[in-house]
PDB file of C-alpha atoms in Angstrom:
ATOM      1  CA  MET A  45      81.071  -6.943  51.042  1.00 70.00           C
ATOM      2  CA  ALA A  46      81.051 -10.709  51.434  1.00 80.00           C
ATOM      3  CA  PHE A  47      83.776 -12.385  53.454  1.00 92.00           C
ATOM      4  CA  LEU A  48      83.375 -15.627  51.490  1.00 93.00           C
ATOM      5  CA  ALA A  49      83.612 -15.667  47.711  1.00 91.00           C
ATOM      6  CA  LEU A  50      80.783 -16.572  45.363  1.00 90.00           C
ATOM      7  CA  PRO A  51      82.680 -18.464  42.659  1.00 93.00           C
ATOM      8  CA  SER A  52      81.549 -18.203  39.067  1.00 91.00           C
ATOM      9  CA  ASP A  53      81.045 -21.330  36.959  1.00 91.00           C
ATOM     10  CA  ASP A  54      84.475 -20.753  35.417  1.00 94.00           C
ATOM     11  CA  GLU A  55      86.105 -20.772  38.867  1.00 95.00           C
ATOM     12  CA  LEU A  56      84.644 -24.121  39.955  1.00 95.00           C
ATOM     13  CA  THR A  57      86.873 -27.171  40.180  1.00 96.00           C
ATOM     14  CA  PRO A  58      85.706 -30.142  38.112  1.00 96.00           C
ATOM     15  CA  ASP A  59      84.564 -31.870  41.343  1.00 97.00           C
ATOM     16  CA  ALA A  60      82.551 -28.808  42.394  1.00 97.00           C
ATOM     17  CA  ALA A  61      80.973 -28.476  38.938  1.00 96.00           C
ATOM     18  CA  GLN A  62      79.991 -32.152  39.057  1.00 97.00           C
ATOM     19  CA  ALA A  63      78.567 -31.764  42.591  1.00 96.00           C
ATOM     20  CA  ALA A  64      76.492 -28.814  41.384  1.00 95.00           C
ATOM     21  CA  GLN A  65      75.183 -30.777  38.396  1.00 95.00           C
ATOM     22  CA  GLN A  66      74.224 -33.726  40.611  1.00 95.00           C
ATOM     23  CA  PHE A  67      72.476 -31.402  43.054  1.00 95.00           C
ATOM     24  CA  LEU A  68      70.571 -29.574  40.313  1.00 95.00           C
ATOM     25  CA  ALA A  69      69.393 -32.897  38.863  1.00 95.00           C
ATOM     26  CA  THR A  70      67.326 -33.470  42.002  1.00 93.00           C
ATOM     27  CA  HIS A  71      66.820 -29.847  43.120  1.00 90.00           C
ATOM     28  CA  PRO A  72      65.996 -27.869  39.978  1.00 86.00           C
ATOM     29  CA  GLY A  73      66.180 -24.124  39.999  1.00 85.00           C
ATOM     30  CA  PRO A  74      68.884 -21.546  40.346  1.00 90.00           C
ATOM     31  CA  LEU A  75      71.601 -21.989  42.935  1.00 91.00           C
ATOM     32  CA  SER A  76      71.309 -19.585  45.862  1.00 91.00           C
ATOM     33  CA  ASN A  77      74.130 -17.349  47.048  1.00 90.00           C
ATOM     34  CA  LEU A  78      74.743 -19.894  49.804  1.00 93.00           C
ATOM     35  CA  ASP A  79      74.949 -22.758  47.285  1.00 94.00           C
ATOM     36  CA  ARG A  80      77.340 -20.777  45.087  1.00 93.00           C
ATOM     37  CA  THR A  81      79.536 -19.971  48.079  1.00 95.00           C
ATOM     38  CA  LEU A  82      79.644 -23.595  49.225  1.00 97.00           C
ATOM     39  CA  LEU A  83      80.744 -24.636  45.728  1.00 96.00           C
ATOM     40  CA  GLY A  84      84.141 -23.133  46.512  1.00 96.00           C
ATOM     41  CA  SER A  85      84.812 -26.689  47.739  1.00 97.00           C
ATOM     42  CA  ALA A  86      83.065 -29.816  46.464  1.00 97.00           C
ATOM     43  CA  SER A  87      83.352 -31.523  49.864  1.00 97.00           C
ATOM     44  CA  VAL A  88      81.898 -28.497  51.683  1.00 97.00           C
ATOM     45  CA  PHE A  89      79.038 -28.298  49.179  1.00 97.00           C
ATOM     46  CA  THR A  90      78.289 -32.019  49.516  1.00 96.00           C
ATOM     47  CA  SER A  91      78.410 -31.860  53.319  1.00 96.00           C
ATOM     48  CA  TYR A  92      76.071 -28.901  53.591  1.00 96.00           C
ATOM     49  CA  THR A  93      73.615 -30.075  50.961  1.00 95.00           C
ATOM     50  CA  ALA A  94      73.086 -33.195  53.099  1.00 94.00           C
ATOM     51  CA  TRP A  95      70.659 -30.794  54.807  1.00 95.00           C
ATOM     52  CA  PHE A  96      68.191 -31.601  51.999  1.00 94.00           C
ATOM     53  CA  ALA A  97      68.411 -35.367  52.570  1.00 94.00           C
ATOM     54  CA  LEU A  98      67.766 -34.938  56.289  1.00 96.00           C
ATOM     55  CA  ARG A  99      64.877 -32.567  55.573  1.00 96.00           C
ATOM     56  CA  ASP A 100      63.389 -35.173  53.242  1.00 96.00           C
ATOM     57  CA  GLU A 101      63.654 -37.789  56.013  1.00 96.00           C
ATOM     58  CA  LEU A 102      61.929 -35.486  58.505  1.00 97.00           C
ATOM     59  CA  ILE A 103      58.997 -34.442  56.319  1.00 97.00           C
ATOM     60  CA  PRO A 104      57.137 -37.794  56.486  1.00 97.00           C
ATOM     61  CA  PHE A 105      57.261 -37.624  60.306  1.00 96.00           C
ATOM     62  CA  LEU A 106      56.527 -33.932  60.816  1.00 97.00           C
ATOM     63  CA  GLY A 107      55.283 -32.397  57.578  1.00 96.00           C
ATOM     64  CA  GLU A 108      56.975 -29.731  55.504  1.00 96.00           C
ATOM     65  CA  ARG A 109      55.426 -26.849  57.470  1.00 97.00           C
ATOM     66  CA  ALA A 110      56.777 -28.091  60.813  1.00 97.00           C
ATOM     67  CA  VAL A 111      60.251 -28.542  59.326  1.00 98.00           C
ATOM     68  CA  THR A 112      60.129 -25.019  57.879  1.00 97.00           C
ATOM     69  CA  LEU A 113      58.980 -23.602  61.240  1.00 97.00           C
ATOM     70  CA  PHE A 114      61.898 -25.415  62.909  1.00 98.00           C
ATOM     71  CA  CYS A 115      64.380 -23.964  60.396  1.00 98.00           C
ATOM     72  CA  TYR A 116      62.913 -20.500  60.744  1.00 97.00           C
ATOM     73  CA  SER A 117      63.096 -20.605  64.532  1.00 97.00           C
ATOM     74  CA  ILE A 118      66.730 -21.783  64.516  1.00 97.00           C
ATOM     75  CA  SER A 119      67.854 -19.122  62.047  1.00 96.00           C
ATOM     76  CA  ASP A 120      65.826 -16.383  63.734  1.00 95.00           C
ATOM     77  CA  GLY A 121      67.117 -17.409  67.159  1.00 94.00           C
ATOM     78  CA  TYR A 122      70.718 -17.432  65.934  1.00 93.00           C
ATOM     79  CA  PRO A 123      70.098 -14.710  64.429  1.00 92.00           C
ATOM     80  CA  ALA A 124      71.084 -15.211  60.810  1.00 94.00           C
ATOM     81  CA  PRO A 125      69.348 -12.759  58.452  1.00 94.00           C
ATOM     82  CA  TYR A 126      69.922 -14.702  55.218  1.00 93.00           C
ATOM     83  CA  PRO A 127      68.239 -17.994  56.198  1.00 95.00           C
ATOM     84  CA  THR A 128      65.689 -16.221  58.408  1.00 95.00           C
ATOM     85  CA  THR A 129      64.494 -14.207  55.418  1.00 95.00           C
ATOM     86  CA  PHE A 130      64.396 -17.324  53.243  1.00 94.00           C
ATOM     87  CA  PHE A 131      62.284 -19.343  55.692  1.00 96.00           C
ATOM     88  CA  ARG A 132      60.051 -16.382  56.554  1.00 96.00           C
ATOM     89  CA  ARG A 133      59.317 -16.009  52.849  1.00 96.00           C
ATOM     90  CA  GLU A 134      58.576 -19.749  52.556  1.00 96.00           C
ATOM     91  CA  LEU A 135      56.092 -19.551  55.426  1.00 97.00           C
ATOM     92  CA  GLU A 136      54.430 -16.431  54.017  1.00 97.00           C
ATOM     93  CA  LEU A 137      54.121 -17.988  50.544  1.00 96.00           C
ATOM     94  CA  ASN A 138      52.221 -20.843  52.177  1.00 94.00           C
ATOM     95  CA  GLY A 139      49.860 -18.488  53.999  1.00 94.00           C
ATOM     96  CA  ASP A 140      51.531 -18.515  57.417  1.00 94.00           C
ATOM     97  CA  ASP A 141      52.317 -15.572  59.653  1.00 93.00           C
ATOM     98  CA  PRO A 142      55.909 -16.317  60.750  1.00 90.00           C
ATOM     99  CA  LEU A 143      55.620 -13.948  63.707  1.00 89.00           C
ATOM    100  CA  ASP A 144      52.405 -15.516  65.009  1.00 92.00           C
ATOM    101  CA  PRO A 145      51.868 -18.929  63.421  1.00 92.00           C
ATOM    102  CA  GLN A 146      48.914 -21.049  64.484  1.00 94.00           C
ATOM    103  CA  VAL A 147      50.690 -24.228  65.541  1.00 96.00           C
ATOM    104  CA  THR A 148      50.131 -27.659  66.991  1.00 95.00           C
ATOM    105  CA  GLU A 149      51.707 -28.653  70.290  1.00 95.00           C
ATOM    106  CA  ALA A 150      54.505 -30.510  68.470  1.00 95.00           C
ATOM    107  CA  GLU A 151      55.166 -27.499  66.207  1.00 97.00           C
ATOM    108  CA  ARG A 152      55.295 -25.204  69.263  1.00 97.00           C
ATOM    109  CA  LEU A 153      57.824 -27.557  70.802  1.00 97.00           C
ATOM    110  CA  LEU A 154      59.959 -27.457  67.629  1.00 97.00           C
ATOM    111  CA  ILE A 155      59.771 -23.654  67.534  1.00 97.00           C
ATOM    112  CA  ASP A 156      60.817 -23.378  71.184  1.00 96.00           C
ATOM    113  CA  TRP A 157      63.664 -25.842  70.680  1.00 97.00           C
ATOM    114  CA  GLY A 158      64.756 -24.141  67.457  1.00 97.00           C
ATOM    115  CA  ARG A 159      64.982 -20.755  69.180  1.00 95.00           C
ATOM    116  CA  ALA A 160      66.959 -22.315  72.049  1.00 95.00           C
ATOM    117  CA  LEU A 161      69.317 -24.024  69.589  1.00 95.00           C
ATOM    118  CA  GLY A 162      69.759 -20.788  67.675  1.00 92.00           C
ATOM    119  CA  ALA A 163      70.741 -19.070  70.909  1.00 92.00           C
ATOM    120  CA  GLY A 164      73.204 -21.873  71.705  1.00 91.00           C
ATOM    121  CA  ALA A 165      72.540 -25.576  72.145  1.00 86.00           C
ATOM    122  CA  ALA A 166      73.568 -25.524  75.793  1.00 88.00           C
ATOM    123  CA  SER A 167      70.851 -22.956  76.520  1.00 83.00           C
ATOM    124  CA  ALA A 168      67.992 -25.410  75.920  1.00 91.00           C
ATOM    125  CA  PRO A 169      66.267 -25.840  79.312  1.00 94.00           C
ATOM    126  CA  ALA A 170      66.041 -29.324  80.829  1.00 95.00           C
ATOM    127  CA  GLU A 171      62.236 -29.074  80.913  1.00 96.00           C
ATOM    128  CA  LEU A 172      62.192 -28.449  77.155  1.00 96.00           C
ATOM    129  CA  MET A 173      64.503 -31.389  76.538  1.00 96.00           C
ATOM    130  CA  ASP A 174      62.244 -33.604  78.683  1.00 97.00           C
ATOM    131  CA  ARG A 175      59.213 -32.555  76.627  1.00 97.00           C
ATOM    132  CA  LEU A 176      61.095 -33.322  73.401  1.00 97.00           C
ATOM    133  CA  GLU A 177      62.022 -36.754  74.723  1.00 97.00           C
ATOM    134  CA  GLN A 178      58.400 -37.473  75.638  1.00 97.00           C
ATOM    135  CA  THR A 179      57.074 -36.251  72.288  1.00 96.00           C
ATOM    136  CA  PHE A 180      59.523 -37.646  69.741  1.00 97.00           C
ATOM    137  CA  GLN A 181      60.858 -41.177  69.348  1.00 97.00           C
ATOM    138  CA  PRO A 182      64.650 -41.769  69.523  1.00 97.00           C
ATOM    139  CA  LYS A 183      65.201 -41.992  65.750  1.00 96.00           C
ATOM    140  CA  LEU A 184      63.269 -38.779  65.152  1.00 97.00           C
ATOM    141  CA  ARG A 185      65.234 -37.034  67.912  1.00 97.00           C
ATOM    142  CA  LEU A 186      68.452 -38.103  66.181  1.00 97.00           C
ATOM    143  CA  LEU A 187      67.258 -36.805  62.797  1.00 97.00           C
ATOM    144  CA  LEU A 188      66.075 -33.531  64.347  1.00 97.00           C
ATOM    145  CA  THR A 189      69.328 -33.027  66.249  1.00 97.00           C
ATOM    146  CA  ALA A 190      71.513 -33.728  63.205  1.00 97.00           C
ATOM    147  CA  PHE A 191      69.310 -31.540  61.032  1.00 97.00           C
ATOM    148  CA  ALA A 192      69.474 -28.737  63.596  1.00 97.00           C
ATOM    149  CA  GLY A 193      73.267 -29.067  63.619  1.00 96.00           C
ATOM    150  CA  LEU A 194      73.360 -28.542  59.857  1.00 96.00           C
ATOM    151  CA  MET A 195      70.916 -25.652  60.157  1.00 97.00           C
ATOM    152  CA  VAL A 196      73.127 -23.958  62.757  1.00 96.00           C
ATOM    153  CA  ALA A 197      76.132 -24.613  60.496  1.00 96.00           C
ATOM    154  CA  VAL A 198      74.284 -22.883  57.648  1.00 96.00           C
ATOM    155  CA  CYS A 199      73.671 -19.928  59.971  1.00 96.00           C
ATOM    156  CA  VAL A 200      77.380 -19.779  60.817  1.00 96.00           C
ATOM    157  CA  VAL A 201      78.402 -19.774  57.151  1.00 96.00           C
ATOM    158  CA  THR A 202      75.883 -17.111  56.198  1.00 95.00           C
ATOM    159  CA  VAL A 203      76.734 -14.812  59.119  1.00 95.00           C
ATOM    160  CA  VAL A 204      80.524 -15.227  58.991  1.00 94.00           C
ATOM    161  CA  GLY A 205      80.457 -15.205  55.189  1.00 93.00           C
ATOM    162  CA  ARG A 206      78.338 -12.042  55.214  1.00 91.00           C
ATOM    163  CA  LEU A 207      76.107 -13.504  52.545  1.00 88.00           C
ATOM    164  CA  ALA A 208      73.346 -11.301  51.192  1.00 77.00           C
ATOM    165  CA  ASN A 209      69.870 -12.506  50.366  1.00 71.00           C
ATOM    166  CA  ASP A 210      69.301 -13.716  46.830  1.00 60.00           C
TER     167      ASP A 210
END
């Protein structure tokens, strides 16, 4: 049983209903269990769906696959079954083997960092942080760090909320 409620459309506040409509205008498709849960508060929903804007900023620098690998490694390292399953499925649909992906050096670095962040941000070794600093420019490091923070927050909500996969 879920710890956090999945509100129905009838239970949404007007602000939450409007936030959902705005989101769906740019992200068509059904809302996930996570989205529905977050709609219990319009401000929570808006804060967490900023994840999409950061992802869209990262893709031109890294590519969609690298961003998905980063998300998968964070959620798997956490571990958070709901997002891990989602990102594993995304990788598989695009022909990747999530357990043994063929990656570039930068993607390997993102996977290693993602797993360390999933295990706890303070656990990232200094050598790994040095490699990240050498590989990615300051603005990209900021975007990656903020994005990772939102990804970890998503893991917290899904684990604490006991959300099931869609």
